[in-house]
Amino acid sequence: MHSGDRFLTILELDQQRQQERQRAEQAEAAVEQECERAKQAQTQLESLRAPLQDGGINPE
């Protein structure tokens, strides 16, 4: 080992773990938001498609 090398303390490891956990939770929340936006977009698309089909227009 070089004199400048050092081991991480248990406290530092716990802090890193907590930061990783927070990042994971934030990423999960972002994914959930994107899923909700996608559901809303799908609903909007379906609401626009119905009048077109009723008018005899194929929106595909």
C-alpha positions as CSV (number, residue, x, y, z in Angstrom):
1,M,0.0,0.0,0.0
2,H,1.1,3.5,-0.7
3,S,1.2,6.0,2.2
4,G,-1.5,8.0,0.4
5,D,-3.9,5.1,0.2
6,R,-6.6,4.7,2.9
7,F,-9.5,2.5,3.6
8,L,-13.0,3.8,3.6
9,T,-14.5,4.0,7.1
10,I,-17.8,2.3,8.0
11,L,-19.3,5.8,8.2
12,E,-18.1,6.7,4.7
13,L,-19.4,3.4,3.4
14,D,-22.8,4.0,5.0
15,Q,-23.0,7.5,3.5
16,Q,-22.2,6.1,0.1
17,R,-24.8,3.4,0.5
18,Q,-27.4,6.0,1.6
19,Q,-26.6,8.2,-1.4
20,E,-26.9,5.3,-3.8
21,R,-30.3,4.4,-2.2
22,Q,-31.5,8.0,-2.6
23,R,-30.4,8.0,-6.2
24,A,-32.2,4.7,-6.8
25,E,-35.4,6.1,-5.2
26,Q,-35.2,9.2,-7.3
27,A,-34.7,7.2,-10.5
28,E,-37.6,5.0,-9.6
29,A,-39.8,8.0,-9.0
30,A,-38.7,9.4,-12.4
31,V,-39.7,6.2,-14.1
32,E,-43.1,6.2,-12.4
33,Q,-43.6,9.8,-13.6
34,E,-42.7,8.8,-17.2
35,C,-45.1,5.8,-17.0
36,E,-47.9,8.1,-15.8
37,R,-47.1,10.6,-18.6
38,A,-47.2,7.8,-21.2
39,K,-50.6,6.6,-19.8
40,Q,-51.9,10.2,-20.2
41,A,-50.6,10.4,-23.7
42,Q,-52.2,7.1,-24.6
43,T,-55.5,8.3,-23.2
44,Q,-55.2,11.6,-25.2
45,L,-54.4,9.6,-28.4
46,E,-57.4,7.3,-27.9
47,S,-59.7,10.3,-27.3
48,L,-58.5,11.9,-30.6
49,R,-58.7,8.6,-32.5
50,A,-62.4,8.0,-31.7
51,P,-63.8,11.1,-33.4
52,L,-61.7,10.3,-36.5
53,Q,-63.0,6.8,-36.7
54,D,-66.5,8.0,-36.2
55,G,-66.0,10.4,-39.1
56,G,-64.9,7.5,-41.3
57,I,-61.2,8.4,-41.2
58,N,-58.6,5.7,-40.5
59,P,-56.1,7.3,-38.2
60,E,-53.5,4.6,-38.8
